[in-house]
mmCIF file of C-alpha atoms and ligand atoms in Angstrom:
data_model
loop_
_atom_site.group_PDB
_atom_site.id
_atom_site.type_symbol
_atom_site.label_atom_id
_atom_site.label_comp_id
_atom_site.label_asym_id
_atom_site.label_seq_id
_atom_site.Cartn_x
_atom_site.Cartn_y
_atom_site.Cartn_z
ATOM 1 C CA MET A 286 52.174 -203.539 201.807
ATOM 2 C CA ASN A 287 53.549 -206.640 200.197
ATOM 3 C CA LYS A 288 57.098 -206.258 198.955
ATOM 4 C CA LYS A 289 56.469 -207.735 195.576
ATOM 5 C CA GLY A 290 53.411 -205.771 194.689
ATOM 6 C CA LEU A 291 49.861 -207.115 194.542
ATOM 7 C CA LEU A 292 47.887 -208.065 191.446
ATOM 8 C CA ILE A 293 44.089 -207.815 191.706
ATOM 9 C CA SER A 294 41.731 -208.844 188.937
ATOM 10 C CA VAL A 295 38.058 -208.011 188.789
ATOM 11 C CA GLU A 296 35.735 -210.272 186.981
ATOM 12 C CA GLY A 297 32.050 -210.502 186.155
ATOM 13 C CA ILE A 298 29.572 -210.510 183.312
ATOM 14 C CA ASP A 299 28.621 -207.290 181.451
ATOM 15 C CA GLY A 300 26.320 -205.246 183.587
ATOM 16 C CA SER A 301 27.733 -206.579 186.922
ATOM 17 C CA GLY A 302 29.136 -203.206 187.909
ATOM 18 C CA LYS A 303 32.716 -204.304 187.696
ATOM 19 C CA SER A 304 34.115 -201.145 186.152
ATOM 20 C CA LEU A 305 32.471 -198.904 188.815
ATOM 21 C CA PHE A 306 33.738 -201.217 191.519
ATOM 22 C CA SER A 307 37.219 -201.209 190.126
ATOM 23 C CA LYS A 308 37.236 -197.357 190.013
ATOM 24 C CA ASN A 309 35.797 -197.141 193.528
ATOM 25 C CA LEU A 310 38.466 -199.572 194.830
ATOM 26 C CA TYR A 311 41.220 -197.630 193.079
ATOM 27 C CA HIS A 312 40.118 -194.254 194.459
ATOM 28 C CA THR A 313 39.914 -195.645 198.076
ATOM 29 C CA LEU A 314 43.242 -197.504 198.031
ATOM 30 C CA LYS A 315 45.027 -194.542 196.390
ATOM 31 C CA ASN A 316 44.816 -192.479 199.567
ATOM 32 C CA LYS A 317 47.374 -194.734 201.278
ATOM 33 C CA ASN A 318 48.977 -196.949 198.650
ATOM 34 C CA ASP A 319 50.777 -196.880 195.379
ATOM 35 C CA VAL A 320 48.135 -198.243 193.135
ATOM 36 C CA ILE A 321 47.327 -198.319 189.413
ATOM 37 C CA LEU A 322 43.981 -199.021 187.628
ATOM 38 C CA THR A 323 44.156 -200.886 184.320
ATOM 39 C CA LYS A 324 42.000 -203.051 182.155
ATOM 40 C CA GLU A 325 41.717 -205.828 179.562
ATOM 41 C CA PRO A 326 41.173 -205.278 176.749
ATOM 42 C CA GLY A 327 42.722 -201.855 176.223
ATOM 43 C CA GLY A 328 45.267 -201.357 178.989
ATOM 44 C CA THR A 329 48.030 -200.384 176.563
ATOM 45 C CA LYS A 330 48.200 -198.340 173.321
ATOM 46 C CA LEU A 331 48.318 -201.552 171.264
ATOM 47 C CA GLY A 332 45.533 -202.956 173.454
ATOM 48 C CA GLN A 333 43.291 -199.927 172.628
ATOM 49 C CA LYS A 334 43.688 -200.645 168.944
ATOM 50 C CA LEU A 335 42.924 -204.348 169.501
ATOM 51 C CA ARG A 336 39.883 -203.429 171.579
ATOM 52 C CA GLN A 337 38.656 -201.147 168.787
ATOM 53 C CA ILE A 338 39.074 -204.033 166.320
ATOM 54 C CA LEU A 339 37.184 -206.388 168.602
ATOM 55 C CA HIS A 340 34.256 -203.936 168.873
ATOM 56 C CA GLU A 341 34.150 -202.809 165.256
ATOM 57 C CA GLU A 342 34.834 -206.070 163.476
ATOM 58 C CA LYS A 343 32.629 -208.423 165.484
ATOM 59 C CA GLU A 344 31.073 -209.993 162.453
ATOM 60 C CA ASN A 345 34.353 -210.483 160.658
ATOM 61 C CA VAL A 346 36.326 -212.052 163.449
ATOM 62 C CA CYS A 347 36.137 -215.838 163.924
ATOM 63 C CA ASP A 348 35.902 -217.199 167.499
ATOM 64 C CA LEU A 349 39.578 -218.380 167.553
ATOM 65 C CA SER A 350 40.843 -215.165 166.106
ATOM 66 C CA GLU A 351 38.782 -213.237 168.687
ATOM 67 C CA PHE A 352 40.492 -215.197 171.533
ATOM 68 C CA LEU A 353 43.939 -214.618 170.056
ATOM 69 C CA LEU A 354 43.206 -210.900 169.881
ATOM 70 C CA PHE A 355 42.362 -210.897 173.583
ATOM 71 C CA ALA A 356 45.494 -212.990 174.266
ATOM 72 C CA SER A 357 47.559 -210.519 172.253
ATOM 73 C CA ASP A 358 46.120 -207.633 174.273
ATOM 74 C CA ARG A 359 46.996 -209.607 177.436
ATOM 75 C CA ALA A 360 50.606 -210.399 176.399
ATOM 76 C CA GLN A 361 51.203 -206.655 175.672
ATOM 77 C CA HIS A 362 49.459 -205.675 178.917
ATOM 78 C CA PHE A 363 51.706 -208.025 181.020
ATOM 79 C CA GLN A 364 54.877 -206.985 179.279
ATOM 80 C CA GLU A 365 54.202 -203.203 179.347
ATOM 81 C CA ILE A 366 52.053 -202.648 182.455
ATOM 82 C CA ILE A 367 51.644 -205.595 184.861
ATOM 83 C CA ILE A 368 55.190 -206.868 185.207
ATOM 84 C CA PRO A 369 57.006 -203.494 185.494
ATOM 85 C CA ASN A 370 54.432 -202.239 188.043
ATOM 86 C CA LEU A 371 54.629 -205.415 190.124
ATOM 87 C CA ASN A 372 58.410 -205.065 190.096
ATOM 88 C CA SER A 373 57.979 -201.558 191.447
ATOM 89 C CA ASN A 374 55.844 -202.925 194.366
ATOM 90 C CA LYS A 375 52.625 -201.395 193.210
ATOM 91 C CA ILE A 376 49.091 -202.601 193.730
ATOM 92 C CA ILE A 377 47.516 -203.246 190.396
ATOM 93 C CA ILE A 378 43.783 -203.408 189.866
ATOM 94 C CA SER A 379 42.794 -204.874 186.491
ATOM 95 C CA ASP A 380 39.244 -204.620 185.225
ATOM 96 C CA ARG A 381 39.088 -208.169 183.637
ATOM 97 C CA MET A 382 41.918 -210.560 182.974
ATOM 98 C CA ALA A 383 42.494 -214.167 181.861
ATOM 99 C CA ASP A 384 39.367 -215.645 183.537
ATOM 100 C CA SER A 385 37.270 -213.556 181.158
ATOM 101 C CA SER A 386 38.752 -215.436 178.209
ATOM 102 C CA LEU A 387 37.969 -218.749 179.990
ATOM 103 C CA ALA A 388 34.423 -217.763 180.674
ATOM 104 C CA TYR A 389 33.582 -215.871 177.378
ATOM 105 C CA GLN A 390 35.675 -217.715 174.731
ATOM 106 C CA GLY A 391 35.853 -221.043 176.565
ATOM 107 C CA TYR A 392 32.384 -221.545 178.128
ATOM 108 C CA GLY A 393 30.625 -218.944 175.969
ATOM 109 C CA ARG A 394 32.013 -219.713 172.577
ATOM 110 C CA LYS A 395 33.045 -223.277 173.389
ATOM 111 C CA LEU A 396 36.683 -222.958 172.430
ATOM 112 C CA ASN A 397 39.141 -225.499 173.849
ATOM 113 C CA ILE A 398 39.524 -224.686 177.526
ATOM 114 C CA SER A 399 42.994 -226.276 177.923
ATOM 115 C CA MET A 400 44.326 -224.349 174.940
ATOM 116 C CA ILE A 401 42.931 -221.099 176.384
ATOM 117 C CA LYS A 402 44.640 -221.908 179.673
ATOM 118 C CA LYS A 403 47.999 -222.594 178.040
ATOM 119 C CA VAL A 404 47.930 -219.497 175.827
ATOM 120 C CA ASN A 405 46.875 -217.345 178.917
ATOM 121 C CA GLU A 406 49.810 -218.668 180.901
ATOM 122 C CA TRP A 407 52.148 -217.937 178.056
ATOM 123 C CA ALA A 408 50.774 -214.443 177.531
ATOM 124 C CA MET A 409 50.986 -213.759 181.289
ATOM 125 C CA GLN A 410 54.522 -215.106 181.607
ATOM 126 C CA ASN A 411 53.248 -217.481 184.303
ATOM 127 C CA ILE A 412 52.089 -214.727 186.584
ATOM 128 C CA ILE A 413 48.601 -215.054 188.118
ATOM 129 C CA PRO A 414 46.528 -212.561 190.122
ATOM 130 C CA ASP A 415 46.980 -212.662 193.927
ATOM 131 C CA ILE A 416 43.212 -211.974 194.390
ATOM 132 C CA THR A 417 40.252 -212.071 192.006
ATOM 133 C CA PHE A 418 37.125 -210.212 192.951
ATOM 134 C CA TYR A 419 34.090 -211.810 191.321
ATOM 135 C CA LEU A 420 31.049 -209.539 191.035
ATOM 136 C CA GLU A 421 28.246 -212.101 191.181
ATOM 137 C CA ILE A 422 24.936 -211.122 189.527
ATOM 138 C CA ASP A 423 21.995 -212.867 187.812
ATOM 139 C CA ILE A 424 21.564 -212.392 184.120
ATOM 140 C CA LYS A 425 18.182 -210.580 184.273
ATOM 141 C CA THR A 426 19.483 -207.909 186.728
ATOM 142 C CA ALA A 427 22.574 -207.401 184.640
ATOM 143 C CA LEU A 428 20.665 -207.178 181.391
ATOM 144 C CA ASN A 429 18.075 -204.870 182.958
ATOM 145 C CA ARG A 430 20.863 -202.566 184.025
ATOM 146 C CA ILE A 431 22.071 -202.432 180.472
ATOM 147 C CA ILE A 432 18.827 -201.962 178.622
ATOM 148 C CA LYS A 433 17.331 -200.008 181.531
ATOM 149 C CA ARG A 434 13.720 -199.109 180.788
ATOM 150 C CA GLN A 435 13.092 -201.183 177.672
ATOM 151 C CA GLU A 436 10.006 -203.309 178.327
ATOM 152 C CA THR A 437 10.463 -206.293 176.181
ATOM 153 C CA LEU A 438 13.677 -208.053 175.076
ATOM 154 C CA THR A 439 14.571 -208.030 171.394
ATOM 155 C CA SER A 440 15.538 -211.415 169.846
ATOM 156 C CA PHE A 441 19.072 -210.180 169.799
ATOM 157 C CA GLU A 442 19.013 -209.572 173.541
ATOM 158 C CA LYS A 443 17.399 -212.940 174.079
ATOM 159 C CA GLU A 444 20.254 -214.550 172.045
ATOM 160 C CA LYS A 445 22.658 -212.608 174.217
ATOM 161 C CA MET A 446 21.000 -213.874 177.347
ATOM 162 C CA LYS A 447 21.707 -217.488 176.266
ATOM 163 C CA PHE A 448 25.344 -216.590 175.653
ATOM 164 C CA TRP A 449 25.646 -214.854 178.968
ATOM 165 C CA GLN A 450 24.071 -217.813 180.815
ATOM 166 C CA HIS A 451 26.941 -219.924 179.383
ATOM 167 C CA VAL A 452 29.479 -217.305 180.495
ATOM 168 C CA LEU A 453 27.902 -217.122 183.983
ATOM 169 C CA ASP A 454 27.975 -220.957 184.296
ATOM 170 C CA GLY A 455 31.555 -220.694 183.105
ATOM 171 C CA PHE A 456 32.563 -218.280 185.872
ATOM 172 C CA ASP A 457 30.890 -220.505 188.482
ATOM 173 C CA GLN A 458 32.742 -223.544 187.174
ATOM 174 C CA ILE A 459 36.085 -221.693 186.956
ATOM 175 C CA PHE A 460 35.850 -220.185 190.420
ATOM 176 C CA LYS A 461 34.401 -223.185 192.252
ATOM 177 C CA ASN A 462 37.464 -224.327 193.997
ATOM 178 C CA ARG A 463 39.640 -221.292 193.749
ATOM 179 C CA LYS A 464 40.898 -219.955 197.082
ATOM 180 C CA ASP A 465 42.061 -216.678 195.500
ATOM 181 C CA VAL A 466 38.614 -215.685 194.455
ATOM 182 C CA ILE A 467 36.430 -213.466 196.543
ATOM 183 C CA ARG A 468 32.765 -213.432 195.578
ATOM 184 C CA LEU A 469 30.961 -210.136 195.989
ATOM 185 C CA ASP A 470 27.211 -209.637 195.822
ATOM 186 C CA ALA A 471 26.872 -207.292 192.860
ATOM 187 C CA THR A 472 23.195 -206.613 193.499
ATOM 188 C CA LYS A 473 24.150 -204.642 196.647
ATOM 189 C CA ASN A 474 24.866 -200.930 196.489
ATOM 190 C CA PRO A 475 28.291 -199.834 195.432
ATOM 191 C CA ASP A 476 29.424 -198.721 198.992
ATOM 192 C CA GLU A 477 28.470 -202.138 200.466
ATOM 193 C CA ILE A 478 30.335 -203.932 197.669
ATOM 194 C CA LEU A 479 33.388 -201.770 198.245
ATOM 195 C CA ASN A 480 33.352 -202.353 202.057
ATOM 196 C CA GLN A 481 33.062 -206.135 201.568
ATOM 197 C CA ALA A 482 36.095 -206.006 199.320
ATOM 198 C CA LEU A 483 38.080 -203.803 201.694
ATOM 199 C CA THR A 484 37.447 -206.208 204.561
ATOM 200 C CA HIS A 485 38.984 -209.006 202.558
ATOM 201 C CA LEU A 486 41.890 -206.860 201.468
ATOM 202 C CA LYS A 487 43.012 -206.166 205.059
ATOM 203 C CA ASN A 488 44.766 -209.514 204.945
ATOM 204 C CA TYR A 489 46.923 -208.438 202.082
ATOM 205 C CA ILE A 490 47.724 -204.744 202.498
HETATM 206 P P1 TYD B 631 34.740 -203.456 177.098
HETATM 207 O O1 TYD B 631 33.809 -202.505 176.481
HETATM 208 O O2 TYD B 631 36.169 -203.254 176.852
HETATM 209 O O3 TYD B 631 34.619 -203.518 178.662
HETATM 210 P P2 TYD B 631 33.611 -204.000 179.758
HETATM 211 O O4 TYD B 631 34.343 -205.047 180.461
HETATM 212 O O5 TYD B 631 33.334 -202.815 180.583
HETATM 213 O O6 TYD B 631 32.388 -204.493 179.057
HETATM 214 O O7 TYD B 631 34.236 -204.882 176.598
HETATM 215 C C1 TYD B 631 34.927 -205.968 176.858
HETATM 216 C C2 TYD B 631 34.123 -207.166 176.280
HETATM 217 O O8 TYD B 631 35.023 -208.166 175.943
HETATM 218 C C3 TYD B 631 33.177 -207.699 177.440
HETATM 219 O O9 TYD B 631 31.945 -208.093 176.780
HETATM 220 C C4 TYD B 631 33.904 -209.078 177.780
HETATM 221 C C5 TYD B 631 34.695 -209.338 176.546
HETATM 222 N N1 TYD B 631 36.007 -210.174 176.918
HETATM 223 C C6 TYD B 631 36.110 -211.424 176.330
HETATM 224 O O10 TYD B 631 35.152 -211.900 175.721
HETATM 225 N N2 TYD B 631 37.290 -212.093 176.586
HETATM 226 C C7 TYD B 631 38.246 -211.543 177.297
HETATM 227 O O11 TYD B 631 39.352 -212.214 177.472
HETATM 228 C C8 TYD B 631 38.141 -210.240 177.832
HETATM 229 C C9 TYD B 631 39.255 -209.572 178.606
HETATM 230 C C10 TYD B 631 36.926 -209.559 177.616
#
């Protein structure tokens, strides 16, 4: 294993199966490695409170404030979890990280991308993930997974589809020329996705 630890982020739209993938990866790596599984938002005690605010106060939080709450969660996450664990040579798997803010708040809500990048860098103390797994999926499959057997989409869900399309285009744009990003086909079954990821990870651990 790398001496300085390894930071892995997992990204994708809602319904991409990112959380299940993160758990599967964690349980597999745990057999032979010192590894932790964490998440944004909500990887720390403060983060859990911020996540609750983000969920409960959706209507009362303006877009900029929403981003700053995610950034606050991220700053605490890095200070309390990411940096100490990297320093103890651990592998860290984080279910979402800075690229989610770029895709959701930047491309989805149209906030200033360069400001988001700057605040992210500040919150992360200039540390970036070594590897990002991106679970690629189309909107329809993702939404169908979420609403399951519902036959028609409500206007709220149609609205959501528009937003998600922007987020998806955002991820595509952000990851276009990034060598640290490994795209995984999220429409495959969980074992296949995991095996694809493990093949790539052989170069790192
Ligand atoms: P949550 O229920 O915590 O987890 P999940 O990732 O499993 O959906 O929801 C997090 C939501 O917050 C999700 O819709 C993505 C969004 N998000 C942002 O908009 N910006 C961010 O920076 C992060 C980390 C998440």
